[in-house]
PDB file of C-alpha atoms in Angstrom:
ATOM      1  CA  UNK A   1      10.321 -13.947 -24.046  1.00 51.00           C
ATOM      2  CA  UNK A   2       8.777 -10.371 -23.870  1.00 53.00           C
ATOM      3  CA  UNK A   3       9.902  -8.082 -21.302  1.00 51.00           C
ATOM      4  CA  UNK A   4       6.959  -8.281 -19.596  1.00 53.00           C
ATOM      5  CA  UNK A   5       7.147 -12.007 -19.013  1.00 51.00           C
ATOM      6  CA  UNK A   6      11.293 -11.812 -18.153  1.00 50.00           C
ATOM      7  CA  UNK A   7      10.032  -8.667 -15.463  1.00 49.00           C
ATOM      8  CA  UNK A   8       7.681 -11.366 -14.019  1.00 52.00           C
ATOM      9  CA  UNK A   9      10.668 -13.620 -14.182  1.00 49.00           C
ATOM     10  CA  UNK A  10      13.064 -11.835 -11.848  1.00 49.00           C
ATOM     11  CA  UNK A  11      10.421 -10.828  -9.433  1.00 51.00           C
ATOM     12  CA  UNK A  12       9.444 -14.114  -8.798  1.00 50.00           C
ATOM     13  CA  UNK A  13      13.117 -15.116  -8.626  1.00 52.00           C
ATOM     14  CA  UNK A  14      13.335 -12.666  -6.285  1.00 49.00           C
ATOM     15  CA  UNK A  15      10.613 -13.890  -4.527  1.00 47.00           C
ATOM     16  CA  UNK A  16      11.977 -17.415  -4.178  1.00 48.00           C
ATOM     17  CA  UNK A  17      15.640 -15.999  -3.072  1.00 49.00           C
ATOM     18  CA  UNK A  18      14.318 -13.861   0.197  1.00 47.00           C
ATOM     19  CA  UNK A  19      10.787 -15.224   0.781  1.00 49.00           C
ATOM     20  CA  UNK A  20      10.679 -14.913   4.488  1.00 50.00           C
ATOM     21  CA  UNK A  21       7.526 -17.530   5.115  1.00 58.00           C
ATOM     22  CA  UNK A  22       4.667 -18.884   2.847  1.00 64.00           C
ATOM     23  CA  UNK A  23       1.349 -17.816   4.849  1.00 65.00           C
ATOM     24  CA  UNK A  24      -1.231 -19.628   4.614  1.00 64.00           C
ATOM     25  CA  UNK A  25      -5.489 -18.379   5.493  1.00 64.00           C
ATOM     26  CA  UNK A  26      -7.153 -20.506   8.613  1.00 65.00           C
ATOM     27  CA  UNK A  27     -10.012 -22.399   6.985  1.00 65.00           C
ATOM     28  CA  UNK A  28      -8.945 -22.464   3.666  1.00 68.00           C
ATOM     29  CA  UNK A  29      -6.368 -24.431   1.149  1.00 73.00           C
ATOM     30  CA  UNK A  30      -4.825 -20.159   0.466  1.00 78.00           C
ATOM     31  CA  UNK A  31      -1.369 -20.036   0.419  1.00 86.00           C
ATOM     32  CA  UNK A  32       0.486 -16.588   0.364  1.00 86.00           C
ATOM     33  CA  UNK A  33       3.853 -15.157   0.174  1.00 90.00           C
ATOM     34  CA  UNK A  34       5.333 -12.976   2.125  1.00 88.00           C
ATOM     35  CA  UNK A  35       8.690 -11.367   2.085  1.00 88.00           C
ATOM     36  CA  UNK A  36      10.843  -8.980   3.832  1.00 84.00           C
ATOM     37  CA  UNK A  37      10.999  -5.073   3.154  1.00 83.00           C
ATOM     38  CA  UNK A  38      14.541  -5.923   1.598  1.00 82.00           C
ATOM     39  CA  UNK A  39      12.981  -8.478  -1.125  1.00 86.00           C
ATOM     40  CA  UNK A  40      10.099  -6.239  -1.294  1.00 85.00           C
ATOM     41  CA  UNK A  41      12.275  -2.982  -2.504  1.00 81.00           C
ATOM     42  CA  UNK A  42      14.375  -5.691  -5.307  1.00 85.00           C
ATOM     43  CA  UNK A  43      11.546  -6.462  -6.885  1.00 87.00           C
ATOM     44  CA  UNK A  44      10.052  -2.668  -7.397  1.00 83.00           C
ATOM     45  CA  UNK A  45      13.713  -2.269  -8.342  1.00 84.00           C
ATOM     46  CA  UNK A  46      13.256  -5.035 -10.887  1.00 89.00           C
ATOM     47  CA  UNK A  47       9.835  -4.526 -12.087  1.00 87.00           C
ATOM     48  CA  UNK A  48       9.030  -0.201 -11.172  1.00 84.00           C
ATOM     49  CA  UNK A  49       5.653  -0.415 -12.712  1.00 86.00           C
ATOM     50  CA  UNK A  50       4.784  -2.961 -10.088  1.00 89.00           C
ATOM     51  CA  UNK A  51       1.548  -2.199  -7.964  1.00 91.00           C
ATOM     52  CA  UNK A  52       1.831  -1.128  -4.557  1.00 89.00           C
ATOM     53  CA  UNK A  53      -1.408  -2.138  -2.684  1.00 92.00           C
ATOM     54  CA  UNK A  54      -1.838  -0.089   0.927  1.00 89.00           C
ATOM     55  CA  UNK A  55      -4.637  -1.368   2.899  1.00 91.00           C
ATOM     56  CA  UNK A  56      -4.199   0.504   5.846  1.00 87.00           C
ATOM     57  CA  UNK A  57      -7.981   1.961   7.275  1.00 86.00           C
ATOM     58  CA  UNK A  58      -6.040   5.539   7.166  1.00 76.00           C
ATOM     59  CA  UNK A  59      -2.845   7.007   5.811  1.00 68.00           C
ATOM     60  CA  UNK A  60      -1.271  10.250   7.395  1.00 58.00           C
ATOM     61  CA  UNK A  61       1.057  12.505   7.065  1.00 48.00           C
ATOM     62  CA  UNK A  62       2.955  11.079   9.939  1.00 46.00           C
ATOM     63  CA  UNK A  63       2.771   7.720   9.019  1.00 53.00           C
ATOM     64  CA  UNK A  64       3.696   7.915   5.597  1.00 56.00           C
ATOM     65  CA  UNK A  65       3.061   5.590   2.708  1.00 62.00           C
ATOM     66  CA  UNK A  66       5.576   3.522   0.208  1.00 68.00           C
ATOM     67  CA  UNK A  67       5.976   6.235  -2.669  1.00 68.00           C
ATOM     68  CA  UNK A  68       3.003   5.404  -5.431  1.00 77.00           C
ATOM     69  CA  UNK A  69       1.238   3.123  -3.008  1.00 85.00           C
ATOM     70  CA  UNK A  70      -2.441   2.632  -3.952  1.00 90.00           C
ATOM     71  CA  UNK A  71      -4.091   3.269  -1.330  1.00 89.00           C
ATOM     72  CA  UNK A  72      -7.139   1.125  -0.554  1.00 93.00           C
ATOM     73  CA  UNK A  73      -8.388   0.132   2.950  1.00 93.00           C
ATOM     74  CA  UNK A  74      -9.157  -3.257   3.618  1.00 94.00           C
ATOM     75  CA  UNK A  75     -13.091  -2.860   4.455  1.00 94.00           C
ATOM     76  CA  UNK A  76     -13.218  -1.327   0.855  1.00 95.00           C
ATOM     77  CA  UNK A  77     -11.120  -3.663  -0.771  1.00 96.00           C
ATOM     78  CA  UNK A  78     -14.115  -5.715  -2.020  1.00 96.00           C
ATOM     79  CA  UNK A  79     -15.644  -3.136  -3.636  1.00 96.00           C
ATOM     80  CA  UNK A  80     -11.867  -2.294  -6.068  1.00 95.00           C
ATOM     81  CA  UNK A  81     -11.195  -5.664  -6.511  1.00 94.00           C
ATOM     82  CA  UNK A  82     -12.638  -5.401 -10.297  1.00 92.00           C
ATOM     83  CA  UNK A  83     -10.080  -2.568 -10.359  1.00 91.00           C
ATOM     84  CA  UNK A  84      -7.198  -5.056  -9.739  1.00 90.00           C
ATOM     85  CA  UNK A  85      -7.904  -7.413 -13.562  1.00 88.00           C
ATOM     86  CA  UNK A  86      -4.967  -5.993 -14.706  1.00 89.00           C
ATOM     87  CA  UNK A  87      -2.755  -7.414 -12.002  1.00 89.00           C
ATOM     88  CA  UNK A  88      -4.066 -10.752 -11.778  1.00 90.00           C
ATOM     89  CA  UNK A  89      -1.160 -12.327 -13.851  1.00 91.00           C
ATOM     90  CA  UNK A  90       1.247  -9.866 -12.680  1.00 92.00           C
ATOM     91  CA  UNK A  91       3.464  -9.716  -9.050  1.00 91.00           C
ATOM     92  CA  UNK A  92       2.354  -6.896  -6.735  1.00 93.00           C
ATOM     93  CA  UNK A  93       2.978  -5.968  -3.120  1.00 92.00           C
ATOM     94  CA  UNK A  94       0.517  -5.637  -0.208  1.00 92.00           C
ATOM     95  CA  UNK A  95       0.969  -3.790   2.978  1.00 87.00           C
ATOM     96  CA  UNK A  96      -1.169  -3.415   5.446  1.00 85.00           C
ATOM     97  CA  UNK A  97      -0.809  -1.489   9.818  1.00 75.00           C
ATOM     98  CA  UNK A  98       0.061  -3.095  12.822  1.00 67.00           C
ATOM     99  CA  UNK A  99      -3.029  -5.779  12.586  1.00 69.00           C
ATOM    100  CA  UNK A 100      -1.608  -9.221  11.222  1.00 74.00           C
ATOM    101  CA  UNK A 101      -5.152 -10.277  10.686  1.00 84.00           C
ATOM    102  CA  UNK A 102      -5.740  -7.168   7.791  1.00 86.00           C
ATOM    103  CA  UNK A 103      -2.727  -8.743   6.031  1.00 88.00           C
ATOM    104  CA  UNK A 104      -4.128 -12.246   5.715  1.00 88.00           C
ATOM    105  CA  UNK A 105      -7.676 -10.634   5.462  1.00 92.00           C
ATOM    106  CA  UNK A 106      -6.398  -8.679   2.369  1.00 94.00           C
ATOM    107  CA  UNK A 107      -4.588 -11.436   0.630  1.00 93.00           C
ATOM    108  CA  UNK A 108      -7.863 -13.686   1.339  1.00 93.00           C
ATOM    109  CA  UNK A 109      -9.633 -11.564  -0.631  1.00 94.00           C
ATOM    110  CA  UNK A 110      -7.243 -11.126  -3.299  1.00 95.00           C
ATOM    111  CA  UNK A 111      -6.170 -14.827  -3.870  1.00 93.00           C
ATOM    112  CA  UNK A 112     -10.014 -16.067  -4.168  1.00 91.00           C
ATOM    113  CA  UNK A 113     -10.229 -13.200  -6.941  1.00 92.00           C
ATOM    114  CA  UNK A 114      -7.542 -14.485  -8.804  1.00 92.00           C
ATOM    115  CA  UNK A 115      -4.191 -12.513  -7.849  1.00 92.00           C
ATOM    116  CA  UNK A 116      -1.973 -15.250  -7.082  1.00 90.00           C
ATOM    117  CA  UNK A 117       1.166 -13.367  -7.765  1.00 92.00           C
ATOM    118  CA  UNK A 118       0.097 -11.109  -4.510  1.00 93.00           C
ATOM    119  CA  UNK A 119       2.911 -11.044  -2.224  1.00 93.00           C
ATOM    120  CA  UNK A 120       2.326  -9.222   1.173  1.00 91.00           C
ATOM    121  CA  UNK A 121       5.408  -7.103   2.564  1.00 88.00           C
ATOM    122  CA  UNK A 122       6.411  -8.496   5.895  1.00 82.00           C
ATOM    123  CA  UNK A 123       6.990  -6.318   8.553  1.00 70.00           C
ATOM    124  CA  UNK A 124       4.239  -3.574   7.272  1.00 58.00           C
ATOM    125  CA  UNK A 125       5.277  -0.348   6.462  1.00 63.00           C
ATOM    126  CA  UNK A 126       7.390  -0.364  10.078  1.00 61.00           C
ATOM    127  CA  UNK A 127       9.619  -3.248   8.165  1.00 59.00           C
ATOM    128  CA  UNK A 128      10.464  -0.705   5.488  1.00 62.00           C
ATOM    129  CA  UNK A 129      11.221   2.482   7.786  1.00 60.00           C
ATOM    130  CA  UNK A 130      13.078   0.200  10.364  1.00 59.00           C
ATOM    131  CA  UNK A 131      15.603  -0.214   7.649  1.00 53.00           C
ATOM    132  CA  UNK A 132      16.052   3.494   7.649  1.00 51.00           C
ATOM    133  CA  UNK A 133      14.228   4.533   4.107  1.00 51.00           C
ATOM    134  CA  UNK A 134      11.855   7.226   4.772  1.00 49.00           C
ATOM    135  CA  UNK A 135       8.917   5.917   3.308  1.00 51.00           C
ATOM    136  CA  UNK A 136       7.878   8.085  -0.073  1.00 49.00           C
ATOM    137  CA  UNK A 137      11.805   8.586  -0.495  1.00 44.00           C
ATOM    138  CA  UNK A 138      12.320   5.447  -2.049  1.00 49.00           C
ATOM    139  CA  UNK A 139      14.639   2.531  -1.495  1.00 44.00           C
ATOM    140  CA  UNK A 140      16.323   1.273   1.934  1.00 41.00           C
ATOM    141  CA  UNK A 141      19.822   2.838   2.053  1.00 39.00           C
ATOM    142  CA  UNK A 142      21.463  -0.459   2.372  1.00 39.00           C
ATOM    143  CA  UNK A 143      19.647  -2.408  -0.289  1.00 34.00           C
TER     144      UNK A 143
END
């Protein structure tokens, strides 16, 4: 087993351990995982090369971002999504703001292009803070 394929491995075990809910799109046979901030920082602890996906319309200063986040807002999220054939067979995280419709909206688009090992961060970026990391510092202190 390469070390790619054991990385893949233990994030989807991960996965499976803390998945918080399976989400599925209205309309459509799309399912989705989701997991909480805690599951979220084992598997960039597991996998560090992992893709971060932030689809927030705008990041700030004040609102912060997860560390190497990519950050690319959900109305141009269509236009990258050629970007993303590298991750297609791999597990990366999605994040999105407050609106629970840009999360499903986001992994809509990304399932029907092939990313099935998407898994969207429940809880947004509040999820990770509430936990008390500071969001480009890394890791939840308890976790």
């Amino acid at each position: 087993m390469s070390l790619r394929s054991a990385t893949g491995v233990l994030a989807l075990a991960a996965i499976a351990a803390g998945c918080t809910a399976r989400g599925s799109i209205e309309g459509t046979d799309l399912r989705y995982r989701r997991v909480r901030p805690a599951v979220a920082y084992e598997i960039l602890r597991d996998s560090p090369d992992a893709l971060i996906l932030d689809l927030r319309a705008a990041v700030g200063e004040s609102s912060g971002s997860l560390g190497r986040a990519r950050h690319v807002p959900l109305a141009e999220l269509p236009a990258h999504l050629d970007e993303l054939v590298d991750y297609r067979e791999r597990t990366f995280l999605v994040y999105c703001g407050g609106d629970r419709k840009c999360g499903e909206q986001g992994m809509r688009l990304l399932l029907e292009r092939g990313c099935s090992y998407a898994v969207l961060i429940d809880g947004r970026l509040d999820g990770w803070t509430s936990l008390g990391a500071e969001p480009a510092a890394g890791p939840p202190p308890d976790v």
